[in-house]
Amino acid sequence: MKKLFISILITICLFFLFDRSVGFVLKSLYESSNATDAYKISYSCTKTQDSILFMGSSRCLHHYIPSIFEKELGTTCYNAGDWGIKNIYFHYGLLSNILERYTPKAIVLEIHPSEWLELPFSGTERAGSLAPYCGMSEGCDEMLKLSGNYWPYKLSTVYRYTGELPNLLAGKQGTMDRSLKGWKPLFGEIDTIGVKAEEYPFPKDSNRIYLLNRFIDVCQTNHIQLVIIVSPMYVCSKEDAFKYPRVLAEKRQIPFLDHYKDSNFVGKKELFYDFGHMNKTGAELFSTIITKELKAVIR
């Protein structure tokens, strides 16, 4: 019995030694990677000290150009947006990690229906992208628990990076240009054949709404000026798709910049890569326009 106990103990120790050693290598690869997820999350959690942060999903990633905002606003900016239909579960965890290091002056949140609707293709699993930073903040850990994998992440350092292995193999050959401070331009013009407006016939999700309000509370408690924004789409729903966040912003006294149906952009294929994302030309024009609006609301 004693020998069995010793054998089990040795096996456990060897497991943890192997796991931590390999995990250390994967962590180094993750932090040096230029793959989109790895670079954006790593830099946002561990390095950015910029005054203004842009947060959101892929429409944030592709639409906001820090160099334009820095030049016009006279302060540092970073685009922390990430692709993959990231939602409020991810955003709240990421914000919690960022606040462990420093407090930005302002956050510009590109809002998406995944922040308040029960979308079947964007749920709590999106918080799993924060797995490499398990243990960094209470808010991040809370979101990882909701994702259902907190304890495996806590137990195994290697397991935190399993979802990123393809990106880690790409390593520094990833597609993010670090000099662009988080912005990822898209090149090309939309193929308009068969393009339809994106509709959201889904019910409100009380859990997401609760977290969205907590996101607002955290910003206000830390004296971070929050601006909620909606960028243009090539083709728009006839419904008032963003009524809920508009009403919420008014209630919480938050600036709401609604460009969803902006006539400067809607239907202009030369400005779009696909129906929901502007190309480089569109992003440059949009960032220039938004700069003027941010000047008026960020104090």
PDB file of C-alpha atoms in Angstrom:
ATOM      1  CA  MET A   1       0.000   0.000   0.000  1.00  0.00           C
ATOM      2  CA  LYS A   2       2.828   2.324   0.907  1.00  0.00           C
ATOM      3  CA  LYS A   3       4.611   1.603  -2.396  1.00  0.00           C
ATOM      4  CA  LEU A   4       1.388   2.298  -4.302  1.00  0.00           C
ATOM      5  CA  PHE A   5       0.966   5.599  -2.500  1.00  0.00           C
ATOM      6  CA  ILE A   6       4.566   6.582  -3.284  1.00  0.00           C
ATOM      7  CA  SER A   7       4.120   5.598  -6.950  1.00  0.00           C
ATOM      8  CA  ILE A   8       0.977   7.715  -7.215  1.00  0.00           C
ATOM      9  CA  LEU A   9       2.713  10.651  -5.541  1.00  0.00           C
ATOM     10  CA  ILE A  10       5.694  10.389  -7.903  1.00  0.00           C
ATOM     11  CA  THR A  11       3.357  10.192 -10.915  1.00  0.00           C
ATOM     12  CA  ILE A  12       1.518  13.326  -9.761  1.00  0.00           C
ATOM     13  CA  CYS A  13       4.778  15.181  -9.226  1.00  0.00           C
ATOM     14  CA  LEU A  14       6.078  14.156 -12.646  1.00  0.00           C
ATOM     15  CA  PHE A  15       2.800  15.260 -14.232  1.00  0.00           C
ATOM     16  CA  PHE A  16       3.027  18.704 -12.681  1.00  0.00           C
ATOM     17  CA  LEU A  17       6.714  19.016 -13.549  1.00  0.00           C
ATOM     18  CA  PHE A  18       6.032  18.072 -17.178  1.00  0.00           C
ATOM     19  CA  ASP A  19       2.935  20.273 -17.350  1.00  0.00           C
ATOM     20  CA  ARG A  20       4.662  23.355 -15.938  1.00  0.00           C
ATOM     21  CA  SER A  21       7.753  22.869 -18.128  1.00  0.00           C
ATOM     22  CA  VAL A  22       5.805  22.489 -21.359  1.00  0.00           C
ATOM     23  CA  GLY A  23       3.413  25.223 -20.221  1.00  0.00           C
ATOM     24  CA  PHE A  24       6.329  27.611 -19.792  1.00  0.00           C
ATOM     25  CA  VAL A  25       7.406  26.970 -23.394  1.00  0.00           C
ATOM     26  CA  LEU A  26       3.855  27.447 -24.684  1.00  0.00           C
ATOM     27  CA  LYS A  27       3.522  30.665 -22.688  1.00  0.00           C
ATOM     28  CA  SER A  28       6.670  32.035 -24.312  1.00  0.00           C
ATOM     29  CA  LEU A  29       5.407  31.082 -27.767  1.00  0.00           C
ATOM     30  CA  TYR A  30       2.034  32.658 -27.003  1.00  0.00           C
ATOM     31  CA  GLU A  31       3.499  35.963 -25.862  1.00  0.00           C
ATOM     32  CA  SER A  32       5.769  36.239 -28.913  1.00  0.00           C
ATOM     33  CA  SER A  33       3.134  35.187 -31.455  1.00  0.00           C
ATOM     34  CA  ASN A  34       1.752  37.545 -34.086  1.00  0.00           C
ATOM     35  CA  ALA A  35      -1.360  35.393 -34.558  1.00  0.00           C
ATOM     36  CA  THR A  36      -4.433  37.559 -34.017  1.00  0.00           C
ATOM     37  CA  ASP A  37      -5.897  36.012 -30.848  1.00  0.00           C
ATOM     38  CA  ALA A  38      -2.570  35.390 -29.167  1.00  0.00           C
ATOM     39  CA  TYR A  39      -1.115  38.812 -29.890  1.00  0.00           C
ATOM     40  CA  LYS A  40      -4.252  40.837 -29.123  1.00  0.00           C
ATOM     41  CA  ILE A  41      -5.056  39.122 -25.831  1.00  0.00           C
ATOM     42  CA  SER A  42      -1.445  38.909 -24.660  1.00  0.00           C
ATOM     43  CA  TYR A  43      -0.687  42.561 -25.380  1.00  0.00           C
ATOM     44  CA  SER A  44      -3.970  43.768 -23.889  1.00  0.00           C
ATOM     45  CA  CYS A  45      -3.512  41.777 -20.683  1.00  0.00           C
ATOM     46  CA  THR A  46       0.178  42.376 -20.064  1.00  0.00           C
ATOM     47  CA  LYS A  47       1.528  45.413 -21.892  1.00  0.00           C
ATOM     48  CA  THR A  48      -0.812  48.134 -23.043  1.00  0.00           C
ATOM     49  CA  GLN A  49      -0.678  51.351 -21.027  1.00  0.00           C
ATOM     50  CA  ASP A  50      -2.586  53.469 -23.512  1.00  0.00           C
ATOM     51  CA  SER A  51      -4.955  56.210 -22.473  1.00  0.00           C
ATOM     52  CA  ILE A  52      -7.823  55.186 -24.759  1.00  0.00           C
ATOM     53  CA  LEU A  53      -8.757  51.566 -25.464  1.00  0.00           C
ATOM     54  CA  PHE A  54     -11.087  50.398 -28.212  1.00  0.00           C
ATOM     55  CA  MET A  55     -12.824  47.158 -27.256  1.00  0.00           C
ATOM     56  CA  GLY A  56     -15.171  44.833 -29.113  1.00  0.00           C
ATOM     57  CA  SER A  57     -15.262  41.987 -31.597  1.00  0.00           C
ATOM     58  CA  SER A  58     -14.102  41.839 -35.224  1.00  0.00           C
ATOM     59  CA  ARG A  59     -15.847  45.062 -36.240  1.00  0.00           C
ATOM     60  CA  CYS A  60     -13.734  46.825 -33.642  1.00  0.00           C
ATOM     61  CA  LEU A  61     -10.599  44.981 -34.762  1.00  0.00           C
ATOM     62  CA  HIS A  62     -10.977  46.152 -38.362  1.00  0.00           C
ATOM     63  CA  HIS A  63     -12.604  49.608 -38.025  1.00  0.00           C
ATOM     64  CA  TYR A  64     -10.570  51.706 -35.574  1.00  0.00           C
ATOM     65  CA  ILE A  65      -7.108  52.986 -36.492  1.00  0.00           C
ATOM     66  CA  PRO A  66      -5.078  54.074 -33.428  1.00  0.00           C
ATOM     67  CA  SER A  67      -2.641  56.251 -35.415  1.00  0.00           C
ATOM     68  CA  ILE A  68      -5.492  58.471 -36.630  1.00  0.00           C
ATOM     69  CA  PHE A  69      -6.946  58.867 -33.153  1.00  0.00           C
ATOM     70  CA  GLU A  70      -3.556  59.496 -31.562  1.00  0.00           C
ATOM     71  CA  LYS A  71      -2.745  62.250 -34.037  1.00  0.00           C
ATOM     72  CA  GLU A  72      -6.060  64.045 -33.640  1.00  0.00           C
ATOM     73  CA  LEU A  73      -6.750  63.425 -29.950  1.00  0.00           C
ATOM     74  CA  GLY A  74      -3.192  63.983 -28.771  1.00  0.00           C
ATOM     75  CA  THR A  75      -3.108  60.861 -26.605  1.00  0.00           C
ATOM     76  CA  THR A  76      -2.141  57.203 -26.863  1.00  0.00           C
ATOM     77  CA  CYS A  77      -4.646  54.635 -28.155  1.00  0.00           C
ATOM     78  CA  TYR A  78      -4.785  50.876 -28.595  1.00  0.00           C
ATOM     79  CA  ASN A  79      -7.277  48.692 -30.447  1.00  0.00           C
ATOM     80  CA  ALA A  80      -7.990  45.745 -28.126  1.00  0.00           C
ATOM     81  CA  GLY A  81     -10.794  44.366 -30.325  1.00  0.00           C
ATOM     82  CA  ASP A  82     -10.591  40.704 -31.251  1.00  0.00           C
ATOM     83  CA  TRP A  83     -12.335  38.517 -33.802  1.00  0.00           C
ATOM     84  CA  GLY A  84     -14.467  35.404 -33.366  1.00  0.00           C
ATOM     85  CA  ILE A  85     -17.724  37.141 -32.321  1.00  0.00           C
ATOM     86  CA  LYS A  86     -16.309  37.887 -28.896  1.00  0.00           C
ATOM     87  CA  ASN A  87     -19.052  38.945 -26.492  1.00  0.00           C
ATOM     88  CA  ILE A  88     -19.632  40.482 -23.073  1.00  0.00           C
ATOM     89  CA  TYR A  89     -18.293  37.375 -21.297  1.00  0.00           C
ATOM     90  CA  PHE A  90     -14.952  37.928 -23.016  1.00  0.00           C
ATOM     91  CA  HIS A  91     -14.993  41.728 -22.747  1.00  0.00           C
ATOM     92  CA  TYR A  92     -15.713  41.690 -19.021  1.00  0.00           C
ATOM     93  CA  GLY A  93     -12.917  39.204 -18.330  1.00  0.00           C
ATOM     94  CA  LEU A  94     -10.470  41.155 -20.485  1.00  0.00           C
ATOM     95  CA  LEU A  95     -11.346  44.449 -18.787  1.00  0.00           C
ATOM     96  CA  SER A  96     -10.819  42.814 -15.387  1.00  0.00           C
ATOM     97  CA  ASN A  97      -7.329  41.697 -16.419  1.00  0.00           C
ATOM     98  CA  ILE A  98      -6.420  45.116 -17.799  1.00  0.00           C
ATOM     99  CA  LEU A  99      -7.480  46.824 -14.570  1.00  0.00           C
ATOM    100  CA  GLU A 100      -5.132  44.604 -12.598  1.00  0.00           C
ATOM    101  CA  ARG A 101      -2.268  46.591 -14.175  1.00  0.00           C
ATOM    102  CA  TYR A 102      -3.539  50.094 -14.922  1.00  0.00           C
ATOM    103  CA  THR A 103      -6.606  52.255 -15.477  1.00  0.00           C
ATOM    104  CA  PRO A 104      -7.180  53.737 -18.944  1.00  0.00           C
ATOM    105  CA  LYS A 105      -8.737  57.161 -19.269  1.00  0.00           C
ATOM    106  CA  ALA A 106     -11.455  56.043 -21.679  1.00  0.00           C
ATOM    107  CA  ILE A 107     -12.880  52.886 -23.263  1.00  0.00           C
ATOM    108  CA  VAL A 108     -14.698  52.936 -26.577  1.00  0.00           C
ATOM    109  CA  LEU A 109     -16.863  49.801 -26.796  1.00  0.00           C
ATOM    110  CA  GLU A 110     -18.007  48.701 -30.261  1.00  0.00           C
ATOM    111  CA  ILE A 111     -21.215  47.012 -29.206  1.00  0.00           C
ATOM    112  CA  HIS A 112     -22.638  43.896 -30.857  1.00  0.00           C
ATOM    113  CA  PRO A 113     -25.965  42.069 -30.288  1.00  0.00           C
ATOM    114  CA  SER A 114     -23.955  39.308 -28.585  1.00  0.00           C
ATOM    115  CA  GLU A 115     -23.701  41.728 -25.652  1.00  0.00           C
ATOM    116  CA  TRP A 116     -27.411  41.483 -24.800  1.00  0.00           C
ATOM    117  CA  LEU A 117     -29.082  38.794 -26.932  1.00  0.00           C
ATOM    118  CA  GLU A 118     -29.057  35.037 -26.518  1.00  0.00           C
ATOM    119  CA  LEU A 119     -27.146  34.252 -29.687  1.00  0.00           C
ATOM    120  CA  PRO A 120     -26.744  30.515 -30.348  1.00  0.00           C
ATOM    121  CA  PHE A 121     -23.360  31.037 -32.004  1.00  0.00           C
ATOM    122  CA  SER A 122     -21.713  33.196 -29.337  1.00  0.00           C
ATOM    123  CA  GLY A 123     -22.031  32.097 -25.725  1.00  0.00           C
ATOM    124  CA  THR A 124     -20.010  31.676 -22.547  1.00  0.00           C
ATOM    125  CA  GLU A 125     -17.411  29.642 -24.462  1.00  0.00           C
ATOM    126  CA  ARG A 126     -16.027  32.894 -25.898  1.00  0.00           C
ATOM    127  CA  ALA A 127     -14.488  33.631 -22.498  1.00  0.00           C
ATOM    128  CA  GLY A 128     -12.305  30.557 -23.037  1.00  0.00           C
ATOM    129  CA  SER A 129      -9.980  32.681 -25.172  1.00  0.00           C
ATOM    130  CA  LEU A 130      -8.767  34.156 -21.872  1.00  0.00           C
ATOM    131  CA  ALA A 131      -7.570  30.741 -20.640  1.00  0.00           C
ATOM    132  CA  PRO A 132      -3.846  31.675 -20.802  1.00  0.00           C
ATOM    133  CA  TYR A 133      -4.596  34.319 -18.152  1.00  0.00           C
ATOM    134  CA  CYS A 134      -6.441  32.083 -15.714  1.00  0.00           C
ATOM    135  CA  GLY A 135      -5.714  33.476 -12.245  1.00  0.00           C
ATOM    136  CA  MET A 136      -4.901  37.013 -13.380  1.00  0.00           C
ATOM    137  CA  SER A 137      -8.073  38.614 -12.011  1.00  0.00           C
ATOM    138  CA  GLU A 138     -11.269  37.668 -10.203  1.00  0.00           C
ATOM    139  CA  GLY A 139     -13.354  38.872 -13.131  1.00  0.00           C
ATOM    140  CA  CYS A 140     -11.433  36.773 -15.635  1.00  0.00           C
ATOM    141  CA  ASP A 141     -11.699  33.676 -13.434  1.00  0.00           C
ATOM    142  CA  GLU A 142     -15.412  34.274 -12.987  1.00  0.00           C
ATOM    143  CA  MET A 143     -15.896  34.284 -16.761  1.00  0.00           C
ATOM    144  CA  LEU A 144     -13.741  31.157 -17.169  1.00  0.00           C
ATOM    145  CA  LYS A 145     -15.934  29.404 -14.607  1.00  0.00           C
ATOM    146  CA  LEU A 146     -18.971  30.329 -16.687  1.00  0.00           C
ATOM    147  CA  SER A 147     -17.217  28.887 -19.748  1.00  0.00           C
ATOM    148  CA  GLY A 148     -17.046  25.554 -17.935  1.00  0.00           C
ATOM    149  CA  ASN A 149     -13.289  24.940 -18.075  1.00  0.00           C
ATOM    150  CA  TYR A 150     -11.909  26.926 -15.144  1.00  0.00           C
ATOM    151  CA  TRP A 151     -10.725  23.958 -13.074  1.00  0.00           C
ATOM    152  CA  PRO A 152      -8.985  22.165 -15.964  1.00  0.00           C
ATOM    153  CA  TYR A 153      -7.261  25.475 -16.768  1.00  0.00           C
ATOM    154  CA  LYS A 154      -6.326  25.873 -13.106  1.00  0.00           C
ATOM    155  CA  LEU A 155      -4.969  22.343 -12.902  1.00  0.00           C
ATOM    156  CA  SER A 156      -3.015  22.253 -16.168  1.00  0.00           C
ATOM    157  CA  THR A 157      -0.933  25.058 -17.631  1.00  0.00           C
ATOM    158  CA  VAL A 158      -0.658  23.149 -20.917  1.00  0.00           C
ATOM    159  CA  TYR A 159      -4.427  22.841 -21.204  1.00  0.00           C
ATOM    160  CA  ARG A 160      -4.749  26.637 -21.209  1.00  0.00           C
ATOM    161  CA  TYR A 161      -3.004  26.751 -24.580  1.00  0.00           C
ATOM    162  CA  THR A 162      -4.526  23.737 -26.350  1.00  0.00           C
ATOM    163  CA  GLY A 163      -7.036  25.912 -28.196  1.00  0.00           C
ATOM    164  CA  GLU A 164      -4.192  28.107 -29.449  1.00  0.00           C
ATOM    165  CA  LEU A 165      -1.836  25.401 -30.749  1.00  0.00           C
ATOM    166  CA  PRO A 166      -2.394  26.220 -34.470  1.00  0.00           C
ATOM    167  CA  ASN A 167      -1.688  29.880 -33.732  1.00  0.00           C
ATOM    168  CA  LEU A 168       1.358  29.023 -31.657  1.00  0.00           C
ATOM    169  CA  LEU A 169       2.751  26.926 -34.495  1.00  0.00           C
ATOM    170  CA  ALA A 170       2.269  29.942 -36.779  1.00  0.00           C
ATOM    171  CA  GLY A 171       4.176  31.963 -34.203  1.00  0.00           C
ATOM    172  CA  LYS A 172       5.780  35.130 -35.468  1.00  0.00           C
ATOM    173  CA  GLN A 173       4.503  34.336 -38.941  1.00  0.00           C
ATOM    174  CA  GLY A 174       1.016  35.394 -37.832  1.00  0.00           C
ATOM    175  CA  THR A 175      -0.824  38.160 -39.648  1.00  0.00           C
ATOM    176  CA  MET A 176      -0.807  40.918 -37.020  1.00  0.00           C
ATOM    177  CA  ASP A 177       1.423  43.916 -37.715  1.00  0.00           C
ATOM    178  CA  ARG A 178       2.359  45.129 -34.224  1.00  0.00           C
ATOM    179  CA  SER A 179       3.185  48.616 -35.467  1.00  0.00           C
ATOM    180  CA  LEU A 180      -0.542  49.169 -36.132  1.00  0.00           C
ATOM    181  CA  LYS A 181      -1.320  48.945 -32.392  1.00  0.00           C
ATOM    182  CA  GLY A 182      -4.028  46.332 -32.629  1.00  0.00           C
ATOM    183  CA  TRP A 183      -5.755  47.437 -35.829  1.00  0.00           C
ATOM    184  CA  LYS A 184      -6.016  44.801 -38.553  1.00  0.00           C
ATOM    185  CA  PRO A 185      -6.814  46.242 -42.009  1.00  0.00           C
ATOM    186  CA  LEU A 186      -8.853  44.345 -44.565  1.00  0.00           C
ATOM    187  CA  PHE A 187      -8.079  44.640 -48.261  1.00  0.00           C
ATOM    188  CA  GLY A 188     -10.487  44.130 -51.117  1.00  0.00           C
ATOM    189  CA  GLU A 189     -14.063  45.031 -51.995  1.00  0.00           C
ATOM    190  CA  ILE A 190     -17.317  43.304 -51.097  1.00  0.00           C
ATOM    191  CA  ASP A 191     -18.938  40.850 -53.488  1.00  0.00           C
ATOM    192  CA  THR A 192     -22.515  42.153 -53.342  1.00  0.00           C
ATOM    193  CA  ILE A 193     -24.174  39.089 -54.880  1.00  0.00           C
ATOM    194  CA  GLY A 194     -26.692  37.654 -52.439  1.00  0.00           C
ATOM    195  CA  VAL A 195     -25.812  40.057 -49.619  1.00  0.00           C
ATOM    196  CA  LYS A 196     -28.602  40.414 -47.052  1.00  0.00           C
ATOM    197  CA  ALA A 197     -28.963  42.332 -43.831  1.00  0.00           C
ATOM    198  CA  GLU A 198     -27.983  40.452 -40.698  1.00  0.00           C
ATOM    199  CA  GLU A 199     -31.038  39.911 -38.505  1.00  0.00           C
ATOM    200  CA  TYR A 200     -31.161  39.098 -34.812  1.00  0.00           C
ATOM    201  CA  PRO A 201     -34.452  37.320 -34.025  1.00  0.00           C
ATOM    202  CA  PHE A 202     -33.227  36.220 -30.597  1.00  0.00           C
ATOM    203  CA  PRO A 203     -34.511  36.923 -27.083  1.00  0.00           C
ATOM    204  CA  LYS A 204     -32.756  39.141 -24.594  1.00  0.00           C
ATOM    205  CA  ASP A 205     -30.383  37.298 -22.278  1.00  0.00           C
ATOM    206  CA  SER A 206     -30.661  38.455 -18.652  1.00  0.00           C
ATOM    207  CA  ASN A 207     -27.171  37.126 -17.833  1.00  0.00           C
ATOM    208  CA  ARG A 208     -25.529  39.130 -20.634  1.00  0.00           C
ATOM    209  CA  ILE A 209     -27.505  42.238 -19.749  1.00  0.00           C
ATOM    210  CA  TYR A 210     -26.402  41.855 -16.134  1.00  0.00           C
ATOM    211  CA  LEU A 211     -22.751  41.589 -17.227  1.00  0.00           C
ATOM    212  CA  LEU A 212     -23.064  44.535 -19.601  1.00  0.00           C
ATOM    213  CA  ASN A 213     -24.295  46.636 -16.694  1.00  0.00           C
ATOM    214  CA  ARG A 214     -21.442  45.343 -14.551  1.00  0.00           C
ATOM    215  CA  PHE A 215     -19.028  46.370 -17.300  1.00  0.00           C
ATOM    216  CA  ILE A 216     -20.511  49.876 -17.113  1.00  0.00           C
ATOM    217  CA  ASP A 217     -20.353  49.845 -13.306  1.00  0.00           C
ATOM    218  CA  VAL A 218     -16.670  48.861 -13.323  1.00  0.00           C
ATOM    219  CA  CYS A 219     -15.844  51.696 -15.728  1.00  0.00           C
ATOM    220  CA  GLN A 220     -17.735  54.249 -13.661  1.00  0.00           C
ATOM    221  CA  THR A 221     -16.272  53.012 -10.361  1.00  0.00           C
ATOM    222  CA  ASN A 222     -12.763  53.362 -11.806  1.00  0.00           C
ATOM    223  CA  HIS A 223     -13.556  56.763 -13.352  1.00  0.00           C
ATOM    224  CA  ILE A 224     -13.081  55.441 -16.876  1.00  0.00           C
ATOM    225  CA  GLN A 225     -15.080  57.344 -19.436  1.00  0.00           C
ATOM    226  CA  LEU A 226     -17.073  54.798 -21.418  1.00  0.00           C
ATOM    227  CA  VAL A 227     -18.310  55.499 -24.935  1.00  0.00           C
ATOM    228  CA  ILE A 228     -20.565  52.989 -26.692  1.00  0.00           C
ATOM    229  CA  ILE A 229     -20.427  52.973 -30.468  1.00  0.00           C
ATOM    230  CA  VAL A 230     -21.908  51.146 -33.450  1.00  0.00           C
ATOM    231  CA  SER A 231     -19.997  51.250 -36.739  1.00  0.00           C
ATOM    232  CA  PRO A 232     -21.691  51.053 -40.170  1.00  0.00           C
ATOM    233  CA  MET A 233     -22.850  47.958 -42.036  1.00  0.00           C
ATOM    234  CA  TYR A 234     -22.994  47.616 -45.804  1.00  0.00           C
ATOM    235  CA  VAL A 235     -26.641  46.618 -45.577  1.00  0.00           C
ATOM    236  CA  CYS A 236     -28.834  47.177 -42.515  1.00  0.00           C
ATOM    237  CA  SER A 237     -31.856  45.574 -40.911  1.00  0.00           C
ATOM    238  CA  LYS A 238     -35.161  47.424 -41.211  1.00  0.00           C
ATOM    239  CA  GLU A 239     -35.603  46.768 -37.506  1.00  0.00           C
ATOM    240  CA  ASP A 240     -34.130  49.033 -34.854  1.00  0.00           C
ATOM    241  CA  ALA A 241     -31.408  46.482 -34.123  1.00  0.00           C
ATOM    242  CA  PHE A 242     -29.576  48.634 -31.583  1.00  0.00           C
ATOM    243  CA  LYS A 243     -32.502  50.069 -29.658  1.00  0.00           C
ATOM    244  CA  TYR A 244     -31.607  48.285 -26.437  1.00  0.00           C
ATOM    245  CA  PRO A 245     -28.038  49.637 -26.054  1.00  0.00           C
ATOM    246  CA  ARG A 246     -29.217  53.108 -27.116  1.00  0.00           C
ATOM    247  CA  VAL A 247     -31.841  53.151 -24.347  1.00  0.00           C
ATOM    248  CA  LEU A 248     -29.364  51.680 -21.846  1.00  0.00           C
ATOM    249  CA  ALA A 249     -26.734  54.292 -22.696  1.00  0.00           C
ATOM    250  CA  GLU A 250     -29.255  57.077 -22.211  1.00  0.00           C
ATOM    251  CA  LYS A 251     -30.334  55.617 -18.879  1.00  0.00           C
ATOM    252  CA  ARG A 252     -26.732  55.205 -17.685  1.00  0.00           C
ATOM    253  CA  GLN A 253     -25.694  58.615 -19.113  1.00  0.00           C
ATOM    254  CA  ILE A 254     -23.133  57.182 -21.498  1.00  0.00           C
ATOM    255  CA  PRO A 255     -22.342  58.696 -24.920  1.00  0.00           C
ATOM    256  CA  PHE A 256     -23.795  56.512 -27.681  1.00  0.00           C
ATOM    257  CA  LEU A 257     -22.420  57.037 -31.179  1.00  0.00           C
ATOM    258  CA  ASP A 258     -24.760  55.280 -33.601  1.00  0.00           C
ATOM    259  CA  HIS A 259     -23.369  54.899 -37.142  1.00  0.00           C
ATOM    260  CA  TYR A 260     -25.189  51.674 -37.966  1.00  0.00           C
ATOM    261  CA  LYS A 261     -27.133  53.275 -40.819  1.00  0.00           C
ATOM    262  CA  ASP A 262     -24.655  56.045 -41.612  1.00  0.00           C
ATOM    263  CA  SER A 263     -25.407  57.202 -45.184  1.00  0.00           C
ATOM    264  CA  ASN A 264     -21.729  57.987 -45.706  1.00  0.00           C
ATOM    265  CA  PHE A 265     -21.082  54.237 -45.704  1.00  0.00           C
ATOM    266  CA  VAL A 266     -24.212  52.110 -46.170  1.00  0.00           C
ATOM    267  CA  GLY A 267     -24.390  50.622 -49.661  1.00  0.00           C
ATOM    268  CA  LYS A 268     -20.972  51.909 -50.728  1.00  0.00           C
ATOM    269  CA  LYS A 269     -19.143  48.771 -51.767  1.00  0.00           C
ATOM    270  CA  GLU A 270     -15.818  50.543 -52.231  1.00  0.00           C
ATOM    271  CA  LEU A 271     -15.709  50.979 -48.425  1.00  0.00           C
ATOM    272  CA  PHE A 272     -16.524  47.396 -47.416  1.00  0.00           C
ATOM    273  CA  TYR A 273     -14.700  44.079 -47.368  1.00  0.00           C
ATOM    274  CA  ASP A 274     -17.902  42.169 -46.589  1.00  0.00           C
ATOM    275  CA  PHE A 275     -21.392  43.076 -45.353  1.00  0.00           C
ATOM    276  CA  GLY A 276     -20.269  43.732 -41.779  1.00  0.00           C
ATOM    277  CA  HIS A 277     -16.636  44.841 -42.052  1.00  0.00           C
ATOM    278  CA  MET A 278     -15.133  47.874 -43.714  1.00  0.00           C
ATOM    279  CA  ASN A 279     -11.951  47.586 -45.727  1.00  0.00           C
ATOM    280  CA  LYS A 280      -8.872  49.737 -45.193  1.00  0.00           C
ATOM    281  CA  THR A 281     -10.356  52.678 -47.104  1.00  0.00           C
ATOM    282  CA  GLY A 282     -13.598  52.536 -45.136  1.00  0.00           C
ATOM    283  CA  ALA A 283     -11.781  52.218 -41.813  1.00  0.00           C
ATOM    284  CA  GLU A 284      -9.639  55.263 -42.581  1.00  0.00           C
ATOM    285  CA  LEU A 285     -12.682  57.376 -43.423  1.00  0.00           C
ATOM    286  CA  PHE A 286     -14.652  56.112 -40.428  1.00  0.00           C
ATOM    287  CA  SER A 287     -11.797  56.668 -37.964  1.00  0.00           C
ATOM    288  CA  THR A 288     -11.398  60.222 -39.222  1.00  0.00           C
ATOM    289  CA  ILE A 289     -15.108  60.916 -38.685  1.00  0.00           C
ATOM    290  CA  ILE A 290     -15.189  59.292 -35.253  1.00  0.00           C
ATOM    291  CA  THR A 291     -12.174  61.279 -34.105  1.00  0.00           C
ATOM    292  CA  LYS A 292     -14.223  64.477 -34.275  1.00  0.00           C
ATOM    293  CA  GLU A 293     -17.049  62.920 -32.279  1.00  0.00           C
ATOM    294  CA  LEU A 294     -14.722  61.541 -29.622  1.00  0.00           C
ATOM    295  CA  LYS A 295     -13.172  64.988 -29.210  1.00  0.00           C
ATOM    296  CA  ALA A 296     -16.579  66.246 -28.183  1.00  0.00           C
ATOM    297  CA  VAL A 297     -17.329  63.542 -25.614  1.00  0.00           C
ATOM    298  CA  ILE A 298     -14.010  62.438 -24.070  1.00  0.00           C
ATOM    299  CA  ARG A 299     -12.921  64.926 -21.422  1.00  0.00           C
TER     300      ARG A 299
END
